[in-house]
Amino acid sequence: VARRQLLDLLPSAAPPAAASAFEAAIGAETLPKPSSPPAAAQPLPPPRPPPSFVALFRLFCGRALVQAWRARAWALVETALYCACATLVCLVHYDSGYIGPVARPYREQCRGRVRAYARDERYAYMVEPALAMCDGALRDALPVVWAQMGEALMFCAMAAALQTYGRELAVFKREASSRRGVVAYALAKEVAALPSALLAPLPATVVLVAMLPLRIDAAAAYASLALLMWNAAAVGHVASILLDKVRASVVGCMVLMAWVTTNGLGPTRVKWEAWGLAPLPALSPHRWYCELMYTSTAARYADEWDTSVGLAAWGYAADGAPRAARWLLAVGAGWRLLTVAALLAAHEPGACVRRLK
């Protein structure tokens, strides 16, 4: 009896009664089981090392080349516009020639003719200018032709370059996650734009050589136009990064007009030195472009004309072409550094990024 009473006091092995009619209907086996206690937290994997500069450059360069290939039709349109600008300038100067001093064999003959006219008092006021022309003391007007050609092409190049960075600043800030990425991005853009930069001045050079009655050095003309347009494109890059579309175009035009003003043709470099602003012409790519074009063209006339007079009048040197090319490269490289600095400023947190619409 005592044993039976003890067994009655022990808990039964039957399942407990359902707490509700719903639980009884669905069965206890379908009820969710209590979750097991959480396991110990696993350590986070180590952070991945950032991509190298070469990897970033290859990635950005590939994307930039794909973008350039997709926009190849517009690149051809730009090249056609450059060719049209060169054609219009050549139509203005279609009959321009080298106006150097009188050739050496005819200089004495020129003086004799002038003295003959000097006997008539009606021509007395023309004696001194005529003798100056015989002696070759007048400046040659040939740089004006090259100046107008350069102005037309560099304004077009600056306008086209406004789209290189300005239209994708938001994408740039998302993809270039570090300062190293900013430099790789800028270098990739330069490499991708190289084919267009080499193609753009080629038709203009062909038009220049074909339409003007001058002994133009085609290689020097192509190099000078390419370097000038390369410099002008950098102005568009910097302006489009720092400013919106309207202000960027206005500021870019103002910078190019400053180049034209300080090209040494008017005011001359002597005037700039008298004003205490002698270094300004050296910072003008347009000034070095005009010297490179003039010296390379005047060298073709050195066997018939005394080109030293015109070179001295404009402040050029007969062997100044290499120096002018070096200055064009140096100033263009300086503007590329300004482009990288502008991109770094736009990449900083809180920078105001304006997109070209």
Coordinates of C-alpha atoms in Angstrom, one line a residue:
V1 CA 0.0 0.0 0.0
A2 CA 2.8 2.4 0.9
R3 CA 4.5 1.6 -2.4
R4 CA 1.4 2.3 -4.4
Q5 CA 0.9 5.7 -2.6
L6 CA 4.5 6.6 -3.4
L7 CA 4.0 5.9 -7.1
D8 CA 0.9 8.0 -7.2
L9 CA 2.9 11.0 -5.9
L10 CA 5.5 10.8 -8.7
P11 CA 4.9 12.9 -12.0
S12 CA 3.3 11.1 -14.8
A13 CA 5.2 10.5 -18.1
A14 CA 2.2 11.5 -20.2
P15 CA 2.4 14.8 -22.1
P16 CA 1.1 17.8 -20.4
A17 CA -2.4 19.0 -21.3
A18 CA -2.7 21.6 -24.0
A19 CA -2.9 25.1 -22.8
S20 CA -5.7 26.0 -25.3
A21 CA -8.1 24.5 -27.8
F22 CA -5.9 25.7 -30.6
E23 CA -2.8 23.9 -29.3
A24 CA -4.9 20.8 -28.8
A25 CA -6.2 21.0 -32.4
I26 CA -2.8 21.4 -34.1
G27 CA -0.9 19.0 -31.8
A28 CA 2.0 19.7 -29.6
E29 CA 4.6 18.4 -32.0
T30 CA 3.9 21.3 -34.5
L31 CA 4.6 24.0 -31.9
P32 CA 7.9 25.9 -32.3
K33 CA 10.6 24.5 -30.0
P34 CA 12.4 26.9 -27.7
S35 CA 15.6 28.2 -29.4
S36 CA 18.9 27.0 -28.2
P37 CA 21.1 29.5 -26.4
P38 CA 23.2 31.5 -28.8
A39 CA 26.7 30.3 -29.6
A40 CA 29.8 32.4 -28.9
A41 CA 30.2 35.4 -31.3
Q42 CA 32.6 34.6 -34.2
P43 CA 35.5 37.0 -34.7
L44 CA 35.1 39.4 -37.8
P45 CA 37.4 38.6 -40.7
P46 CA 40.4 40.9 -41.1
P47 CA 39.8 43.9 -43.4
R48 CA 40.8 43.5 -47.0
P49 CA 43.8 45.6 -48.1
P50 CA 42.9 48.5 -50.3
P51 CA 43.5 48.1 -54.1
S52 CA 46.9 49.3 -55.3
F53 CA 47.4 52.3 -57.5
V54 CA 48.0 50.2 -60.5
A55 CA 44.8 48.2 -60.0
L56 CA 42.8 51.5 -59.6
F57 CA 44.4 53.0 -62.6
R58 CA 43.6 49.9 -64.8
L59 CA 40.0 49.9 -63.6
F60 CA 39.5 53.7 -64.2
C61 CA 41.4 53.6 -67.5
G62 CA 39.3 50.7 -68.8
R63 CA 36.1 52.5 -67.9
A64 CA 37.3 55.8 -69.4
L65 CA 38.3 54.1 -72.7
V66 CA 34.9 52.4 -72.9
Q67 CA 33.2 55.8 -72.4
A68 CA 35.5 57.4 -75.1
W69 CA 34.7 54.6 -77.5
R70 CA 31.0 55.0 -77.0
A71 CA 31.3 58.7 -77.6
R72 CA 33.5 58.3 -80.7
A73 CA 30.8 59.9 -82.9
W74 CA 30.9 63.1 -80.9
A75 CA 34.7 63.0 -81.0
L76 CA 34.5 63.1 -84.8
V77 CA 32.0 65.9 -84.7
E78 CA 34.5 67.9 -82.5
T79 CA 37.3 67.2 -84.9
A80 CA 35.1 68.5 -87.8
L81 CA 34.4 71.7 -85.8
Y82 CA 38.1 72.2 -85.3
C83 CA 38.6 71.8 -89.0
A84 CA 35.8 74.3 -89.7
C85 CA 37.3 76.9 -87.4
A86 CA 40.7 76.5 -89.1
T87 CA 39.0 76.9 -92.5
L88 CA 37.3 80.2 -91.5
V89 CA 40.6 81.6 -90.2
C90 CA 42.4 80.6 -93.4
L91 CA 39.7 82.3 -95.5
V92 CA 40.4 85.5 -93.7
H93 CA 44.2 85.2 -94.4
Y94 CA 44.0 83.4 -97.7
D95 CA 46.4 85.9 -99.4
S96 CA 48.8 86.4 -96.5
G97 CA 52.4 86.0 -97.2
Y98 CA 55.7 86.4 -95.4
I99 CA 56.2 90.2 -95.1
G100 CA 59.8 90.2 -94.2
P101 CA 62.4 92.8 -95.0
V102 CA 63.6 93.4 -98.5
A103 CA 65.9 90.7 -99.7
R104 CA 69.7 91.4 -99.4
P105 CA 70.4 91.8 -103.2
Y106 CA 67.6 94.4 -103.6
R107 CA 68.3 96.4 -100.5
E108 CA 70.6 99.0 -102.2
Q109 CA 68.4 99.2 -105.2
C110 CA 65.5 100.0 -102.9
R111 CA 67.4 102.8 -101.2
G112 CA 68.3 104.3 -104.6
R113 CA 64.7 104.3 -105.7
V114 CA 63.6 106.0 -102.5
R115 CA 66.3 108.7 -102.8
A116 CA 65.1 109.3 -106.3
Y117 CA 61.6 110.0 -105.0
A118 CA 63.0 112.2 -102.2
R119 CA 63.8 114.9 -104.8
D120 CA 60.2 115.6 -105.1
E121 CA 58.9 117.6 -102.1
R122 CA 55.5 115.9 -102.4
Y123 CA 57.0 112.6 -101.2
A124 CA 59.4 114.0 -98.6
Y125 CA 57.3 112.8 -95.7
M126 CA 57.5 109.2 -97.1
V127 CA 61.3 109.0 -97.3
E128 CA 61.9 107.9 -93.7
P129 CA 59.3 105.1 -93.6
A130 CA 60.4 103.9 -97.1
L131 CA 64.0 103.8 -96.0
A132 CA 63.0 101.9 -92.9
M133 CA 61.2 99.4 -95.1
C134 CA 64.3 99.0 -97.2
D135 CA 66.4 98.4 -94.2
G136 CA 63.9 95.9 -92.8
A137 CA 63.2 97.8 -89.6
L138 CA 59.4 97.1 -89.8
R139 CA 57.9 94.3 -87.8
D140 CA 56.4 91.3 -89.7
A141 CA 52.6 90.9 -89.3
L142 CA 52.8 87.1 -89.7
P143 CA 52.2 86.3 -86.0
V144 CA 48.7 87.8 -86.3
V145 CA 47.7 84.9 -88.5
W146 CA 49.0 82.3 -86.0
A147 CA 47.4 84.2 -83.1
Q148 CA 44.0 84.1 -84.6
M149 CA 44.3 80.5 -85.6
G150 CA 45.3 79.6 -82.0
E151 CA 42.5 81.6 -80.5
A152 CA 39.8 79.9 -82.5
L153 CA 41.1 76.4 -81.7
M154 CA 41.9 76.8 -78.0
F155 CA 38.4 78.2 -77.3
C156 CA 36.9 75.2 -79.0
A157 CA 39.1 72.8 -77.0
M158 CA 38.3 74.5 -73.7
A159 CA 34.5 74.2 -74.4
A160 CA 34.8 70.6 -75.3
A161 CA 36.8 69.8 -72.2
L162 CA 34.0 71.1 -69.9
Q163 CA 32.3 67.7 -70.2
T164 CA 35.3 65.5 -69.2
Y165 CA 34.9 65.9 -65.5
G166 CA 31.9 68.1 -65.0
R167 CA 29.2 65.7 -66.1
E168 CA 30.3 62.8 -63.8
L169 CA 31.5 64.4 -60.6
A170 CA 29.0 62.5 -58.5
V171 CA 30.2 59.2 -60.0
F172 CA 33.8 60.2 -59.4
K173 CA 33.1 60.9 -55.7
R174 CA 31.5 57.5 -55.3
E175 CA 34.2 55.5 -57.1
A176 CA 37.4 57.3 -56.0
S177 CA 37.3 56.3 -52.4
S178 CA 40.8 57.6 -51.5
R179 CA 43.3 60.2 -52.5
R180 CA 45.3 57.6 -54.3
G181 CA 42.1 56.8 -56.3
V182 CA 41.8 60.5 -57.2
V183 CA 45.2 60.6 -58.8
A184 CA 44.6 57.3 -60.6
Y185 CA 41.2 58.6 -61.8
A186 CA 42.8 61.8 -63.2
L187 CA 45.6 59.9 -64.9
A188 CA 43.2 57.5 -66.4
K189 CA 41.1 60.3 -67.9
E190 CA 44.3 61.8 -69.4
V191 CA 45.2 58.5 -71.1
A192 CA 41.7 58.0 -72.4
A193 CA 41.6 61.5 -73.9
L194 CA 45.0 61.1 -75.6
P195 CA 43.7 59.6 -78.9
S196 CA 41.3 62.6 -79.3
A197 CA 44.0 65.1 -78.4
L198 CA 46.2 63.6 -81.1
L199 CA 43.5 63.5 -83.7
A200 CA 41.9 66.9 -83.2
P201 CA 44.7 69.2 -84.5
L202 CA 45.4 66.9 -87.5
P203 CA 42.6 68.2 -89.9
A204 CA 43.3 71.8 -88.8
T205 CA 47.0 71.3 -89.8
V206 CA 46.0 69.9 -93.2
V207 CA 43.7 72.9 -93.8
L208 CA 46.4 75.3 -92.7
V209 CA 49.1 73.9 -94.9
A210 CA 46.7 73.6 -97.9
M211 CA 45.0 77.0 -97.8
L212 CA 47.6 79.5 -96.7
P213 CA 50.3 80.5 -99.3
L214 CA 53.1 80.1 -96.7
R215 CA 56.0 77.8 -96.3
I216 CA 54.6 76.1 -93.3
D217 CA 56.5 73.4 -91.4
A218 CA 53.7 70.9 -91.1
A219 CA 55.3 68.9 -88.2
A220 CA 55.9 72.1 -86.2
A221 CA 52.4 73.4 -86.9
Y222 CA 50.8 70.1 -85.8
A223 CA 52.9 70.0 -82.6
S224 CA 52.2 73.6 -81.7
L225 CA 48.4 73.3 -82.3
A226 CA 48.3 70.0 -80.3
L227 CA 50.1 71.5 -77.3
L228 CA 48.0 74.7 -77.3
M229 CA 44.8 72.7 -77.4
W230 CA 46.1 70.4 -74.7
N231 CA 46.7 73.4 -72.5
A232 CA 43.3 74.9 -73.2
A233 CA 41.6 71.6 -72.4
A234 CA 43.1 71.7 -68.9
V235 CA 41.4 75.1 -68.3
G236 CA 38.1 73.5 -69.0
H237 CA 38.9 70.6 -66.7
V238 CA 39.7 72.9 -63.7
A239 CA 36.7 75.2 -64.3
S240 CA 34.2 72.4 -64.7
I241 CA 35.3 70.8 -61.4
L242 CA 35.2 73.9 -59.3
L243 CA 32.2 75.7 -60.9
D244 CA 28.8 74.9 -62.5
K245 CA 28.2 74.8 -66.2
V246 CA 27.5 78.5 -66.8
R247 CA 30.2 79.9 -64.5
A248 CA 32.8 77.4 -65.8
S249 CA 32.4 78.5 -69.4
V250 CA 32.6 82.2 -68.5
V251 CA 35.7 81.7 -66.3
G252 CA 37.4 79.5 -68.9
C253 CA 36.9 82.2 -71.5
M254 CA 38.4 84.8 -69.2
V255 CA 41.5 82.7 -68.6
L256 CA 42.0 82.2 -72.3
M257 CA 41.5 85.9 -73.0
A258 CA 44.3 86.5 -70.4
W259 CA 46.5 84.2 -72.4
V260 CA 45.7 86.2 -75.5
T261 CA 46.4 89.5 -73.8
T262 CA 49.8 88.4 -72.6
N263 CA 51.0 86.7 -75.8
G264 CA 53.6 89.4 -76.4
L265 CA 52.0 90.7 -79.6
G266 CA 50.1 93.6 -78.1
P267 CA 51.1 94.8 -75.5
T268 CA 54.6 93.7 -76.3
R269 CA 56.9 92.1 -73.8
V270 CA 58.8 95.3 -73.5
K271 CA 55.6 96.9 -72.3
W272 CA 55.1 94.2 -69.7
E273 CA 58.6 94.6 -68.5
A274 CA 58.1 98.4 -68.1
W275 CA 54.9 97.7 -66.1
G276 CA 56.8 95.3 -63.8
L277 CA 54.8 92.3 -65.0
A278 CA 57.5 90.6 -67.1
P279 CA 56.7 87.0 -65.8
L280 CA 53.1 87.1 -67.1
P281 CA 53.9 86.5 -70.8
A282 CA 56.0 83.4 -69.9
L283 CA 52.9 81.8 -68.3
S284 CA 50.8 82.3 -71.5
P285 CA 50.7 79.1 -73.7
H286 CA 49.5 81.3 -76.5
R287 CA 52.7 83.3 -76.4
W288 CA 54.8 80.2 -76.8
Y289 CA 52.6 78.8 -79.5
C290 CA 53.0 82.0 -81.5
E291 CA 56.7 81.9 -81.1
L292 CA 56.9 78.2 -82.2
M293 CA 54.7 78.8 -85.2
Y294 CA 56.6 82.0 -86.2
T295 CA 60.1 80.6 -85.9
S296 CA 59.3 77.4 -87.7
T297 CA 57.8 79.4 -90.6
A298 CA 60.4 82.1 -90.8
A299 CA 63.1 79.4 -91.0
R300 CA 61.7 78.4 -94.3
Y301 CA 62.4 81.9 -95.7
A302 CA 65.9 82.3 -94.2
D303 CA 67.5 81.6 -97.6
E304 CA 65.7 84.6 -99.3
W305 CA 65.0 87.0 -96.4
D306 CA 66.8 88.5 -93.5
T307 CA 64.6 86.9 -90.9
S308 CA 66.7 88.2 -87.9
V309 CA 65.0 91.6 -88.1
G310 CA 61.5 90.2 -87.7
L311 CA 62.6 87.8 -85.0
A312 CA 64.3 90.6 -83.0
A313 CA 61.2 92.8 -83.4
W314 CA 58.9 90.3 -81.8
G315 CA 61.5 89.2 -79.3
Y316 CA 61.9 85.7 -80.7
A317 CA 65.1 83.7 -81.2
A318 CA 65.9 81.8 -84.4
D319 CA 66.5 78.6 -82.4
G320 CA 63.6 79.2 -79.9
A321 CA 61.3 76.5 -81.1
P322 CA 62.6 73.8 -78.7
R323 CA 62.3 76.3 -75.8
A324 CA 58.8 77.2 -76.8
A325 CA 57.8 73.5 -76.9
R326 CA 59.3 72.9 -73.4
W327 CA 57.4 75.8 -72.0
L328 CA 54.1 74.6 -73.5
L329 CA 54.7 71.2 -71.9
A330 CA 55.6 72.7 -68.6
V331 CA 52.6 75.0 -68.4
G332 CA 50.3 72.2 -69.5
A333 CA 51.7 70.0 -66.8
G334 CA 51.1 72.7 -64.2
W335 CA 47.4 72.9 -65.2
R336 CA 47.2 69.1 -64.9
L337 CA 48.4 69.5 -61.3
L338 CA 45.7 72.1 -60.7
T339 CA 43.2 69.6 -62.1
V340 CA 44.3 67.0 -59.6
A341 CA 44.2 69.5 -56.8
A342 CA 40.6 70.5 -57.8
L343 CA 39.6 66.8 -57.8
L344 CA 41.1 66.3 -54.3
A345 CA 39.2 69.4 -53.1
A346 CA 35.9 68.0 -54.5
H347 CA 36.7 64.6 -53.0
E348 CA 36.9 65.9 -49.4
P349 CA 33.9 65.3 -47.2
G350 CA 31.4 68.1 -47.3
A351 CA 32.6 69.4 -50.6
C352 CA 29.9 70.9 -52.8
V353 CA 29.8 68.8 -56.0
R354 CA 28.1 70.5 -58.9
R355 CA 27.1 68.5 -62.0
L356 CA 26.9 69.8 -65.5
K357 CA 23.4 69.4 -66.8

